[in-house]
Structure formats: C-alpha cells, structure tokens
Amino acid sequence: MQATASDVSASRDTTLVDLALQGGGSHGAFTWGVLDRLLEETWLRIDGISGTSAGAMNAVVLVDGYEKGGPKGAQVALEGFWRRVSHSARFSPIRRSPVDVLLGRWTLDTSPFFLAFDFAARVFSPYDMNPRGVNPLREVLAECVDFDRVANSSIRLFVTATNVRTGRGRVFRNSELTPDVLLASACLPTLFQAIEIDGEAYWDGGYSGNPTITPLVRECASHDTLLVAVNPVERQGTPRSAREILDRLNEVSFNATLLKELRMIALLRQVVDAGTGEGALWAAMRIHLISSSTIDQLGASSKFNAEWDFLSMLRDEGRRCAESFLKASAADVGKRSTLDLDVLLKEI
C-alpha cells in the first residue's frame, strides 16, 4: 500500500522551512490553499516567509493568525481574509460576462466593464482615474490583521516593494509592516497611485523580487525553501494581441529577479569549495516548488476576479497541489532539493 502524506508526517521529526510566496492578484487564493494544507503538517515549522503582493498578504495574515491561535488560527485567519476580499468586491462592475458564466470560464476577457477599465488604464494615469487613491484592500487589511502581533512574531517576515526613485527593491520586516507596506508591495503602477513610505514612493514588489530569496538565505536558520509559484515562467506560443504581449512582459519581468537568485544557488552548488561565508549559505539552500498547470492556463484578467466561487476553486487547487507535493516529496524536505535548478544554467 502506498504511503499517504499523513503517514509520512506522523513519523517525521520537526523540520524547519521557509516559504517564498509569489504575488498574482486573485491567484493568491491558490497560495491560500497551499498554506491551508501545509499548516496541517505538524512536522513542518515555519522559520521565515518572503512574500510579494498577494503573497505578502497571505504571509502576514498567516503569521497574525498563527500567533493568535496556532496552525488552526492561521487557517481561520486566511479564510477570513479571502472572504473579506471577495465581500469587498461584491458590488464591483468588473465581473465575468454572462457568456463566461454560462460556459464556466473564469476569465474577464469578455467583460464589458473589464475591457473598458483595461483600455482606460492604458490611456489615463491612476492619478487621473482615482485622484483620492482609494484602495478597498486598505480597509480589509486594517480589519483582518493585528500588526502589533505580527511585529512580535517569532516567524520572520520579508515583504518586498520597489522604490520608484531608485528602481531597487526594499525588504520590509515584521516591525516595519503596515497596511501601506502591503499595499505598496501590491501597487501596480498603471492601476494605483504609488504608496509613499518614509518619504519614498513605492510600486509593486514584483518588479524587484517576486519574491525575494536573499533574506531567507541570510537571516533564517532553515536550509529548505518551499516556493509557491502563481506566475508562469514558460508559456507556449508567441503573444499576438496587445493585451497578450503586455501580460507576457509582466510575467517575464516579475520572474526575472527570482530566476537570477535561483540561478545563483545553482552556480554556487557547482563550486567545489563554496567556503564558509555567504556563498556556503546559498549553496546549502534546498529549493522545493509547488505550482499548478491549472493556474498557468488561466488568463491574466482572471487575477481581477474576486468571486467567491473562483477563490474557492483556487483554494481547492492549492490544497490539491500541496497534497501532491507532500506525497511525492515530503521525505526529501530537509535532505535534498526537489527542484532541478541546473536547468537554469543551460540557458547561460
């Protein structure tokens, strides 16, 4: 009889892991599902979490819930957050068209309001379209997260946002986290006004790290990083329409820094003697990937779909993929990487 993930976990000693959570709008509900399943594994202990955009929000909500009520508290907090996100969007005109609903498609590509919004975003600045800088997520975060509790958590948090002036990423840690920091990490510049923090303007952290691996290497004790990806690295075919080209450009740019960091790990592993300094820390990192081909097939417009049925589907897909990962690779966590990074070196 084949062992289940629960059978493996029952016989495991506690293993320290880091989480690296990508951003991707509503697709972050997939990450919610992955986290929901991982929190059921008593042998996994989270040391640090690096997150960007929706990944950062998942990270902060998880830590807040964990400090309040352990793994179960984290699960409850994550569900409450995503329910609140869906509730805040219930009156939004940006919804699926009747045809897409009838055909069971999650895309917004034929939604008249989304098409109008998408066109306007290419012509007008968010300073013109939304002069007051209103973002419904600000209220959601303020209601769902106790940032004082997050500041004092033993789980290290690293949230990336991109400095507009310098173009470099800034990593915010537990005591620095606020609703504005999370909104900055998720600030797409064509949709939202830049978020000002400490006199500097910030845009989406995906441009400089989606997510950033470096602080997990330098500041955490774990040598295992579970990367939860919602941003496809590869896509078949060549984009033809203006929207497809822009969407693919965003995917490529949002993956660039992460791929560079993973390539660094692969290179250092090939060095015979990485020494005892930071190079040795990078070379010792074990990387594991949890992703979904289903998520990869969703159109970019679905990242704006906050219908509860859609978020629930993504959550269930996340739980399924986490379960598959645990069945296939739980025994490798703490021992070896399950993601082949050498593939990245073949392109150099």
Coordinates of N, CA and C in Angstrom, one line a residue, residues 106-338:
W106 N -13.5 31.4 -16.1 CA -13.2 32.3 -15.1 C -12.6 33.6 -15.6
T107 N -12.3 33.7 -16.9 CA -11.7 34.9 -17.4 C -12.6 36.1 -17.4
L108 N -12.0 37.3 -17.5 CA -12.8 38.5 -17.6 C -12.6 39.2 -19.0
D109 N -12.0 38.4 -19.9 CA -11.7 38.9 -21.2 C -12.8 39.4 -22.0
T110 N -14.0 39.0 -21.7 CA -15.2 39.4 -22.5 C -16.1 40.3 -21.6
S111 N -15.7 40.6 -20.4 CA -16.5 41.5 -19.5 C -16.4 42.9 -20.1
P112 N -17.5 43.6 -20.4 CA -17.5 44.9 -20.9 C -16.8 45.9 -20.0
F113 N -17.1 45.8 -18.7 CA -16.5 46.7 -17.7 C -15.0 46.5 -17.6
F114 N -14.6 45.2 -17.6 CA -13.1 45.0 -17.6 C -12.4 45.5 -18.8
L115 N -13.0 45.3 -20.0 CA -12.4 45.8 -21.2 C -12.3 47.3 -21.2
A116 N -13.4 48.0 -20.7 CA -13.3 49.5 -20.6 C -12.3 49.9 -19.6
F117 N -12.2 49.2 -18.5 CA -11.2 49.5 -17.4 C -9.8 49.3 -18.0
D118 N -9.6 48.2 -18.7 CA -8.3 47.9 -19.2 C -7.8 48.9 -20.2
F119 N -8.8 49.3 -21.1 CA -8.4 50.4 -22.0 C -8.1 51.7 -21.4
A120 N -8.9 52.1 -20.4 CA -8.7 53.4 -19.7 C -7.3 53.4 -19.0
A121 N -6.9 52.2 -18.4 CA -5.7 52.1 -17.7 C -4.5 52.3 -18.6
R122 N -4.7 52.1 -19.9 CA -3.6 52.3 -20.9 C -3.5 53.7 -21.4
V123 N -4.5 54.5 -21.1 CA -4.6 55.8 -21.6 C -4.5 56.9 -20.5
F124 N -5.1 56.6 -19.4 CA -5.1 57.5 -18.3 C -4.3 57.0 -17.1
S125 N -3.7 58.0 -16.3 CA -3.0 57.7 -15.1 C -3.9 57.4 -14.0
P126 N -3.5 56.5 -13.0 CA -4.3 56.3 -11.8 C -4.5 57.6 -11.0
Y127 N -3.6 58.6 -11.3 CA -3.8 59.9 -10.6 C -4.9 60.7 -11.2
D128 N -5.3 60.3 -12.5 CA -6.5 60.9 -13.1 C -7.7 60.1 -12.8
M129 N -7.6 58.8 -12.9 CA -8.8 58.0 -12.7 C -9.2 57.8 -11.2
N130 N -8.3 57.9 -10.3 CA -8.5 57.6 -8.9 C -7.8 58.7 -8.1
P131 N -8.1 60.0 -8.2 CA -7.3 61.0 -7.6 C -7.2 60.9 -6.0
R132 N -8.2 60.3 -5.4 CA -8.2 60.1 -4.0 C -7.3 58.9 -3.5
G133 N -6.9 58.1 -4.5 CA -6.1 57.0 -4.1 C -6.8 55.9 -3.3
V134 N -8.1 55.7 -3.6 CA -8.9 54.7 -2.9 C -8.5 53.3 -3.2
N135 N -8.3 52.5 -2.2 CA -8.0 51.1 -2.4 C -8.8 50.3 -1.4
P136 N -9.8 49.5 -1.8 CA -10.6 48.7 -0.8 C -9.8 47.8 0.0
L137 N -8.6 47.4 -0.4 CA -7.8 46.4 0.4 C -7.2 47.1 1.6
R138 N -7.1 48.4 1.6 CA -6.6 49.1 2.8 C -7.5 48.8 4.1
E139 N -8.8 48.9 3.8 CA -9.8 48.6 4.9 C -9.8 47.1 5.3
V140 N -9.7 46.3 4.3 CA -9.6 44.8 4.6 C -8.4 44.5 5.4
L141 N -7.3 45.0 5.1 CA -6.1 44.7 5.9 C -6.2 45.3 7.3
A142 N -6.7 46.5 7.4 CA -6.8 47.1 8.7 C -7.7 46.3 9.6
E143 N -8.8 45.7 9.0 CA -9.7 44.9 9.8 C -9.2 43.5 10.1
C144 N -8.4 42.9 9.2 CA -8.1 41.5 9.3 C -6.8 41.2 10.0
V145 N -5.9 42.2 10.2 CA -4.5 42.0 10.7 C -4.2 42.9 11.9
D146 N -3.7 42.2 12.9 CA -3.2 43.0 14.1 C -1.7 43.1 13.9
F147 N -1.3 44.3 13.4 CA 0.1 44.5 13.0 C 1.1 44.5 14.2
D148 N 0.6 44.8 15.4 CA 1.4 44.7 16.6 C 1.8 43.3 16.9
R149 N 0.8 42.4 16.7 CA 1.0 41.0 16.9 C 2.0 40.5 15.9
V150 N 1.9 40.9 14.7 CA 2.8 40.5 13.6 C 4.3 41.0 13.9
A151 N 4.4 42.2 14.4 CA 5.7 42.7 14.7 C 6.5 41.9 15.8
N152 N 5.7 41.2 16.7 CA 6.4 40.5 17.7 C 6.4 39.0 17.5
S153 N 6.1 38.6 16.3 CA 6.1 37.1 15.9 C 7.5 36.6 15.8
S154 N 7.7 35.3 16.2 CA 9.0 34.6 16.0 C 9.2 34.2 14.6
I155 N 8.1 34.2 13.8 CA 8.3 33.9 12.3 C 8.7 35.2 11.6
R156 N 9.9 35.1 11.0 CA 10.4 36.3 10.3 C 9.7 36.5 9.0
L157 N 9.3 37.8 8.8 CA 8.6 38.2 7.6 C 9.4 39.1 6.7
F158 N 9.3 38.9 5.4 CA 10.1 39.8 4.5 C 9.2 40.1 3.3
V159 N 8.8 41.4 3.3 CA 7.9 41.9 2.2 C 8.6 42.9 1.3
T160 N 8.5 42.6 0.0 CA 9.3 43.4 -1.0 C 8.4 44.4 -1.7
A161 N 8.9 45.6 -1.8 CA 8.2 46.7 -2.6 C 9.4 47.3 -3.4
T162 N 9.0 48.0 -4.5 CA 10.0 48.6 -5.4 C 10.0 50.1 -5.3
N163 N 11.2 50.6 -4.9 CA 11.4 52.0 -4.8 C 11.3 52.7 -6.2
V164 N 10.3 53.6 -6.4 CA 10.1 54.2 -7.7 C 11.3 55.0 -8.1
R165 N 11.9 55.7 -7.2 CA 13.1 56.6 -7.5 C 14.3 55.8 -7.9
T166 N 14.6 54.8 -7.1 CA 15.9 54.1 -7.4 C 15.7 52.8 -8.2
G167 N 14.5 52.3 -8.3 CA 14.3 51.1 -9.1 C 14.7 49.9 -8.3
R168 N 15.1 50.0 -7.1 CA 15.6 48.9 -6.3 C 14.5 48.4 -5.3
G169 N 14.6 47.2 -5.0 CA 13.6 46.6 -4.0 C 14.0 47.0 -2.6
R170 N 13.0 47.2 -1.8 CA 13.2 47.3 -0.4 C 12.5 46.2 0.3
V171 N 13.1 45.6 1.3 CA 12.5 44.5 2.0 C 12.1 45.0 3.4
F172 N 10.8 44.9 3.7 CA 10.3 45.4 5.0 C 10.2 44.1 5.9
R173 N 10.5 44.3 7.1 CA 10.5 43.2 8.1 C 9.4 43.4 9.1
N174 N 9.2 42.4 10.0 CA 8.0 42.4 10.9 C 7.6 43.7 11.5
S175 N 8.5 44.4 12.2 CA 8.2 45.6 12.9 C 7.9 46.8 12.0
E176 N 8.2 46.7 10.7 CA 8.0 47.7 9.7 C 6.7 47.6 9.0
L177 N 6.0 46.5 9.2 CA 4.9 46.2 8.4 C 3.6 46.9 8.8
T178 N 2.9 47.5 7.8 CA 1.7 48.3 8.0 C 0.8 48.0 6.8
P179 N -0.5 48.4 6.8 CA -1.3 48.3 5.6 C -0.7 48.9 4.4
D180 N 0.0 50.1 4.6 CA 0.6 50.8 3.5 C 1.7 50.0 2.9
V181 N 2.5 49.3 3.7 CA 3.6 48.5 3.1 C 3.0 47.4 2.3
L182 N 2.0 46.7 2.7 CA 1.4 45.6 1.9 C 0.8 46.2 0.6
L183 N 0.1 47.4 0.7 CA -0.4 48.0 -0.5 C 0.7 48.4 -1.5
A184 N 1.8 48.8 -0.9 CA 2.9 49.2 -1.8 C 3.5 47.9 -2.5
S185 N 3.5 46.8 -1.8 CA 4.0 45.6 -2.4 C 3.1 45.1 -3.5
A186 N 1.8 45.5 -3.5 CA 0.9 45.1 -4.5 C 0.4 46.2 -5.4
C187 N 1.2 47.3 -5.5 CA 0.8 48.5 -6.2 C 1.3 48.4 -7.7
L188 N 0.3 48.0 -8.5 CA 0.6 48.0 -10.0 C 0.5 49.5 -10.4
P189 N 1.5 50.0 -11.0 CA 1.6 51.5 -11.3 C 0.6 52.0 -12.3
T190 N 0.0 51.1 -13.1 CA -1.0 51.6 -14.1 C -2.4 51.6 -13.5
L191 N -2.5 51.0 -12.3 CA -3.8 50.9 -11.6 C -3.9 51.7 -10.4
F192 N -2.8 51.9 -9.6 CA -2.9 52.6 -8.3 C -1.8 53.6 -8.2
Q193 N -2.1 54.7 -7.5 CA -1.0 55.6 -7.2 C 0.1 55.0 -6.3
A194 N 1.3 55.4 -6.5 CA 2.4 54.9 -5.7 C 2.1 55.2 -4.3
I195 N 2.6 54.3 -3.4 CA 2.4 54.4 -2.0 C 3.6 55.0 -1.4
E196 N 3.4 56.1 -0.6 CA 4.6 56.8 0.0 C 4.8 56.2 1.4
I197 N 6.1 55.8 1.6 CA 6.5 55.3 2.9 C 7.9 56.0 3.3
D198 N 7.9 56.6 4.4 CA 9.2 57.3 4.8 C 9.7 58.2 3.8
G199 N 8.8 58.9 3.1 CA 9.2 59.9 2.1 C 9.6 59.4 0.8
E200 N 9.4 58.1 0.6 CA 9.8 57.5 -0.7 C 8.5 56.8 -1.3
A201 N 8.4 56.9 -2.7 CA 7.3 56.3 -3.3 C 7.6 54.8 -3.8
Y202 N 6.6 53.9 -3.6 CA 6.8 52.5 -3.9 C 5.8 52.0 -4.9
W203 N 6.2 51.1 -5.7 CA 5.4 50.3 -6.6 C 5.5 48.8 -6.2
D204 N 4.8 48.0 -7.0 CA 4.7 46.5 -6.8 C 6.1 45.9 -6.6
G205 N 6.2 45.1 -5.6 CA 7.5 44.4 -5.3 C 7.9 43.4 -6.4
G206 N 6.9 43.0 -7.2 CA 7.2 42.0 -8.3 C 8.3 42.5 -9.2
Y207 N 8.5 43.8 -9.4 CA 9.5 44.3 -10.3 C 10.9 44.1 -9.8
S208 N 11.1 43.9 -8.5 CA 12.4 43.8 -7.9 C 12.6 42.5 -7.1
G209 N 11.5 41.7 -7.0 CA 11.7 40.4 -6.3 C 10.3 39.8 -6.1
N210 N 10.0 38.7 -6.8 CA 8.7 38.0 -6.7 C 8.8 36.5 -6.4
P211 N 9.1 36.2 -5.2 CA 9.5 37.0 -4.0 C 11.0 37.1 -3.9
T212 N 11.5 37.8 -2.9 CA 13.0 37.9 -2.7 C 13.5 36.7 -1.9
I213 N 14.5 36.0 -2.4 CA 15.0 34.9 -1.7 C 16.1 35.3 -0.7
T214 N 16.9 36.3 -1.0 CA 18.1 36.7 -0.3 C 17.9 36.8 1.3
P215 N 16.9 37.4 1.8 CA 16.8 37.5 3.3 C 16.5 36.1 3.9
L216 N 15.9 35.2 3.1 CA 15.7 33.8 3.7 C 17.0 33.1 3.9
V217 N 17.9 33.4 2.9 CA 19.3 32.8 3.0 C 20.1 33.4 4.1
R218 N 20.1 34.7 4.2 CA 20.9 35.5 5.1 C 20.4 35.5 6.6
E219 N 19.1 35.5 6.8 CA 18.6 35.8 8.1 C 17.8 34.6 8.7
C220 N 17.6 33.5 8.0 CA 16.9 32.4 8.6 C 17.8 31.2 8.8
A221 N 17.4 30.4 9.7 CA 18.2 29.2 10.1 C 17.9 28.0 9.1
S222 N 16.7 28.0 8.5 CA 16.3 26.9 7.7 C 17.1 26.8 6.4
H223 N 17.3 25.6 5.9 CA 18.0 25.4 4.6 C 17.0 24.9 3.5
D224 N 15.7 24.9 3.9 CA 14.7 24.4 2.9 C 13.7 25.5 2.6
T225 N 13.6 25.9 1.4 CA 12.6 26.9 1.0 C 11.5 26.3 0.1
L226 N 10.3 26.4 0.5 CA 9.2 26.0 -0.3 C 8.6 27.2 -1.1
L227 N 8.8 27.2 -2.4 CA 8.4 28.2 -3.3 C 7.0 27.9 -3.8
V228 N 6.1 28.8 -3.5 CA 4.7 28.7 -4.1 C 4.6 29.7 -5.2
A229 N 4.5 29.1 -6.4 CA 4.5 29.9 -7.6 C 3.1 30.1 -8.2
V230 N 2.7 31.3 -8.6 CA 1.5 31.5 -9.3 C 1.7 32.3 -10.6
N231 N 3.0 32.6 -10.9 CA 3.4 33.4 -12.1 C 4.2 32.4 -13.0
P232 N 3.6 32.1 -14.2 CA 4.2 31.1 -15.1 C 5.6 31.6 -15.6
V233 N 6.6 30.7 -15.6 CA 7.9 31.0 -16.1 C 7.9 30.8 -17.6
E234 N 7.2 29.7 -18.1 CA 7.2 29.4 -19.5 C 5.8 29.4 -20.0
R235 N 5.6 29.9 -21.2 CA 4.3 29.8 -22.0 C 4.6 29.4 -23.4
Q236 N 3.8 28.5 -23.9 CA 3.9 28.1 -25.3 C 3.3 29.1 -26.2
G237 N 3.9 29.3 -27.4 CA 3.4 30.2 -28.4 C 3.9 31.6 -28.2
T238 N 3.7 32.4 -29.2 CA 4.1 33.8 -29.2 C 2.9 34.7 -29.0
P239 N 2.9 35.6 -28.0 CA 1.7 36.5 -27.9 C 1.5 37.4 -29.1
R240 N 0.3 37.6 -29.5 CA -0.1 38.3 -30.7 C -0.8 39.6 -30.4
S241 N -1.8 39.6 -29.5 CA -2.6 40.8 -29.2 C -1.8 41.7 -28.3
A242 N -2.3 42.9 -28.2 CA -1.6 43.9 -27.4 C -1.7 43.5 -25.9
R243 N -2.9 42.9 -25.5 CA -3.0 42.5 -24.1 C -2.1 41.3 -23.8
E244 N -2.1 40.3 -24.7 CA -1.2 39.2 -24.5 C 0.2 39.5 -24.4
I245 N 0.7 40.5 -25.2 CA 2.1 40.9 -25.2 C 2.4 41.6 -23.9
L246 N 1.5 42.5 -23.4 CA 1.7 43.2 -22.1 C 1.7 42.2 -21.0
D247 N 0.8 41.2 -21.0 CA 0.7 40.2 -19.9 C 1.9 39.4 -19.9
R248 N 2.5 39.0 -21.0 CA 3.7 38.2 -21.0 C 4.9 39.0 -20.6
L249 N 4.9 40.3 -21.0 CA 6.0 41.2 -20.5 C 6.0 41.2 -19.0
N250 N 4.8 41.4 -18.4 CA 4.7 41.4 -16.9 C 5.2 40.1 -16.3
E251 N 4.8 39.0 -16.9 CA 5.3 37.7 -16.3 C 6.8 37.6 -16.4
V252 N 7.4 38.0 -17.5 CA 8.8 37.8 -17.6 C 9.5 38.8 -16.6
S253 N 9.1 40.0 -16.5 CA 9.7 40.9 -15.6 C 9.5 40.5 -14.2
F254 N 8.4 40.0 -13.8 CA 8.1 39.6 -12.5 C 8.9 38.4 -12.0
N255 N 9.3 37.6 -13.0 CA 10.1 36.4 -12.7 C 11.6 36.6 -12.7
A256 N 12.0 37.7 -13.3 CA 13.5 37.9 -13.6 C 14.4 37.8 -12.4
T257 N 14.0 38.6 -11.3 CA 14.9 38.6 -10.1 C 14.9 37.2 -9.4
L258 N 13.7 36.6 -9.3 CA 13.7 35.3 -8.7 C 14.5 34.3 -9.4
L259 N 14.4 34.3 -10.8 CA 15.2 33.3 -11.5 C 16.7 33.6 -11.4
K260 N 17.1 34.9 -11.2 CA 18.5 35.2 -11.0 C 19.0 34.6 -9.7
E261 N 18.2 34.8 -8.7 CA 18.6 34.2 -7.4 C 18.7 32.7 -7.4
L262 N 17.7 32.1 -8.0 CA 17.8 30.6 -8.1 C 19.0 30.1 -9.0
R263 N 19.3 30.9 -10.0 CA 20.5 30.6 -10.8 C 21.8 30.7 -10.0
M264 N 21.8 31.7 -9.1 CA 23.0 31.9 -8.2 C 23.2 30.6 -7.3
I265 N 22.1 30.1 -6.8 CA 22.1 28.9 -6.0 C 22.7 27.7 -6.8
A266 N 22.2 27.6 -8.0 CA 22.7 26.5 -8.9 C 24.2 26.7 -9.2
L267 N 24.6 27.9 -9.5 CA 26.1 28.1 -9.7 C 26.9 27.8 -8.5
L268 N 26.5 28.2 -7.4 CA 27.3 28.0 -6.2 C 27.4 26.5 -5.8
R269 N 26.4 25.8 -6.2 CA 26.4 24.3 -5.9 C 27.5 23.6 -6.7
Q270 N 27.8 24.2 -7.9 CA 28.8 23.6 -8.7 C 30.3 24.0 -8.3
V271 N 30.4 24.9 -7.4 CA 31.7 25.3 -6.9 C 32.2 24.2 -5.9
V272 N 33.4 23.7 -6.2 CA 33.9 22.6 -5.3 C 34.0 23.0 -3.9
D273 N 34.5 24.3 -3.6 CA 34.6 24.7 -2.2 C 34.0 26.1 -2.1
A274 N 32.7 26.1 -1.7 CA 32.0 27.4 -1.6 C 32.4 28.2 -0.3
G275 N 33.3 27.6 0.5 CA 33.8 28.3 1.6 C 32.9 28.2 2.8
T276 N 33.1 29.1 3.8 CA 32.2 29.1 5.0 C 31.4 30.4 5.1
G277 N 31.5 31.3 4.1 CA 30.8 32.6 4.2 C 29.4 32.5 3.6
E278 N 29.0 33.6 3.0 CA 27.7 33.7 2.4 C 27.5 32.7 1.3
G279 N 28.6 32.5 0.5 CA 28.5 31.6 -0.6 C 28.0 30.2 -0.2
A280 N 28.6 29.8 1.0 CA 28.2 28.4 1.5 C 26.7 28.4 1.9
L281 N 26.2 29.5 2.4 CA 24.8 29.6 2.8 C 23.9 29.4 1.5
W282 N 24.3 30.1 0.5 CA 23.5 30.0 -0.8 C 23.6 28.6 -1.3
A283 N 24.8 28.0 -1.3 CA 24.9 26.7 -1.9 C 24.2 25.6 -1.1
A284 N 24.0 25.9 0.2 CA 23.3 24.9 1.0 C 21.8 24.9 0.9
M285 N 21.2 25.9 0.2 CA 19.8 26.0 0.2 C 19.2 24.9 -0.7
R286 N 18.1 24.3 -0.1 CA 17.3 23.3 -0.8 C 16.0 23.9 -1.2
I287 N 15.7 23.8 -2.5 CA 14.5 24.5 -3.1 C 13.5 23.5 -3.5
H288 N 12.2 23.8 -3.1 CA 11.1 22.9 -3.5 C 10.0 23.8 -4.1
L289 N 9.4 23.3 -5.1 CA 8.4 24.1 -5.8 C 7.0 23.5 -5.7
I290 N 6.0 24.4 -5.4 CA 4.6 24.0 -5.5 C 3.9 24.9 -6.5
S291 N 3.4 24.3 -7.6 CA 2.8 25.2 -8.6 C 1.7 24.4 -9.2
S292 N 1.0 25.0 -10.2 CA -0.2 24.3 -10.8 C -0.3 24.6 -12.3
S293 N -0.4 23.6 -13.1 CA -0.7 23.8 -14.5 C -2.0 24.5 -14.8
T294 N -3.0 24.2 -13.8 CA -4.3 24.9 -14.0 C -4.2 26.4 -13.8
I295 N -3.4 26.9 -12.9 CA -3.2 28.3 -12.7 C -2.5 28.9 -13.9
D296 N -1.5 28.1 -14.4 CA -0.8 28.6 -15.6 C -1.7 28.9 -16.8
Q297 N -2.8 28.1 -16.9 CA -3.7 28.2 -18.0 C -4.7 29.3 -17.9
L298 N -4.8 29.9 -16.7 CA -5.8 31.0 -16.5 C -5.3 32.3 -17.1
G299 N -6.1 33.0 -17.7 CA -5.7 34.3 -18.3 C -5.4 35.3 -17.3
A300 N -4.6 36.3 -17.7 CA -4.2 37.3 -16.7 C -5.3 38.1 -16.2
S301 N -6.4 38.3 -17.0 CA -7.6 39.1 -16.5 C -8.2 38.4 -15.3
S302 N -8.1 37.1 -15.1 CA -8.7 36.4 -14.0 C -8.1 36.8 -12.7
K303 N -6.9 37.5 -12.7 CA -6.3 38.0 -11.5 C -7.2 39.1 -10.8
F304 N -8.1 39.6 -11.6 CA -9.0 40.6 -11.0 C -10.4 40.1 -10.6
N305 N -10.5 38.8 -10.8 CA -11.8 38.1 -10.5 C -11.8 37.7 -9.0
A306 N -12.7 38.4 -8.2 CA -12.7 38.1 -6.8 C -14.0 37.4 -6.4
E307 N -14.7 36.8 -7.3 CA -15.9 36.0 -7.0 C -15.5 34.9 -6.0
W308 N -16.3 34.6 -5.0 CA -16.0 33.6 -4.0 C -15.9 32.2 -4.6
D309 N -16.7 31.9 -5.6 CA -16.6 30.6 -6.3 C -15.2 30.4 -6.9
F310 N -14.7 31.5 -7.5 CA -13.4 31.4 -8.1 C -12.3 31.3 -7.1
L311 N -12.4 32.1 -6.0 CA -11.4 32.0 -5.0 C -11.4 30.6 -4.3
S312 N -12.6 30.0 -4.2 CA -12.7 28.7 -3.6 C -12.1 27.6 -4.5
M313 N -12.3 27.8 -5.8 CA -11.7 26.9 -6.7 C -10.2 26.9 -6.6
L314 N -9.6 28.1 -6.6 CA -8.2 28.3 -6.5 C -7.7 27.7 -5.1
R315 N -8.4 27.9 -4.1 CA -8.0 27.3 -2.8 C -8.0 25.8 -2.9
D316 N -9.0 25.2 -3.4 CA -9.0 23.7 -3.6 C -7.9 23.2 -4.4
E317 N -7.6 24.0 -5.5 CA -6.5 23.6 -6.3 C -5.1 23.7 -5.6
G318 N -5.0 24.7 -4.7 CA -3.8 24.8 -3.9 C -3.7 23.7 -2.9
R319 N -4.8 23.3 -2.3 CA -4.7 22.2 -1.4 C -4.3 20.9 -2.1
R320 N -4.9 20.7 -3.3 CA -4.6 19.5 -4.1 C -3.1 19.5 -4.5
C321 N -2.6 20.6 -4.9 CA -1.2 20.6 -5.3 C -0.2 20.4 -4.1
A322 N -0.6 21.0 -3.0 CA 0.2 20.8 -1.8 C 0.2 19.3 -1.3
E323 N -1.0 18.7 -1.4 CA -1.1 17.3 -1.1 C -0.2 16.4 -2.0
S324 N -0.2 16.8 -3.3 CA 0.6 16.0 -4.3 C 2.1 16.2 -4.0
F325 N 2.4 17.4 -3.6 CA 3.8 17.7 -3.3 C 4.2 16.9 -2.0
L326 N 3.4 16.9 -1.0 CA 3.7 16.1 0.2 C 3.9 14.6 0.0
K327 N 3.0 14.1 -0.9 CA 3.0 12.7 -1.2 C 4.3 12.3 -1.9
A328 N 4.7 13.2 -2.8 CA 5.9 12.9 -3.7 C 7.2 13.3 -3.0
S329 N 7.2 14.3 -2.2 CA 8.5 14.9 -1.8 C 8.7 15.2 -0.3
A330 N 7.7 14.9 0.5 CA 7.8 15.2 1.9 C 9.1 14.6 2.5
A331 N 9.5 13.4 2.1 CA 10.6 12.7 2.6 C 11.9 13.4 2.2
D332 N 11.9 14.2 1.1 CA 13.1 14.9 0.7 C 13.3 16.2 1.4
V333 N 12.3 16.8 2.0 CA 12.4 18.1 2.7 C 13.3 17.9 3.9
G334 N 14.4 18.7 3.9 CA 15.4 18.6 5.0 C 16.6 17.8 4.5
K335 N 16.5 17.2 3.3 CA 17.6 16.3 2.8 C 18.1 16.8 1.5
R336 N 17.3 17.1 0.5 CA 17.7 17.4 -0.8 C 16.7 18.3 -1.5
S337 N 17.1 19.0 -2.5 CA 16.2 19.8 -3.3 C 15.4 18.9 -4.2
T338 N 14.1 19.4 -4.4 CA 13.3 18.6 -5.4 C 13.1 19.4 -6.6

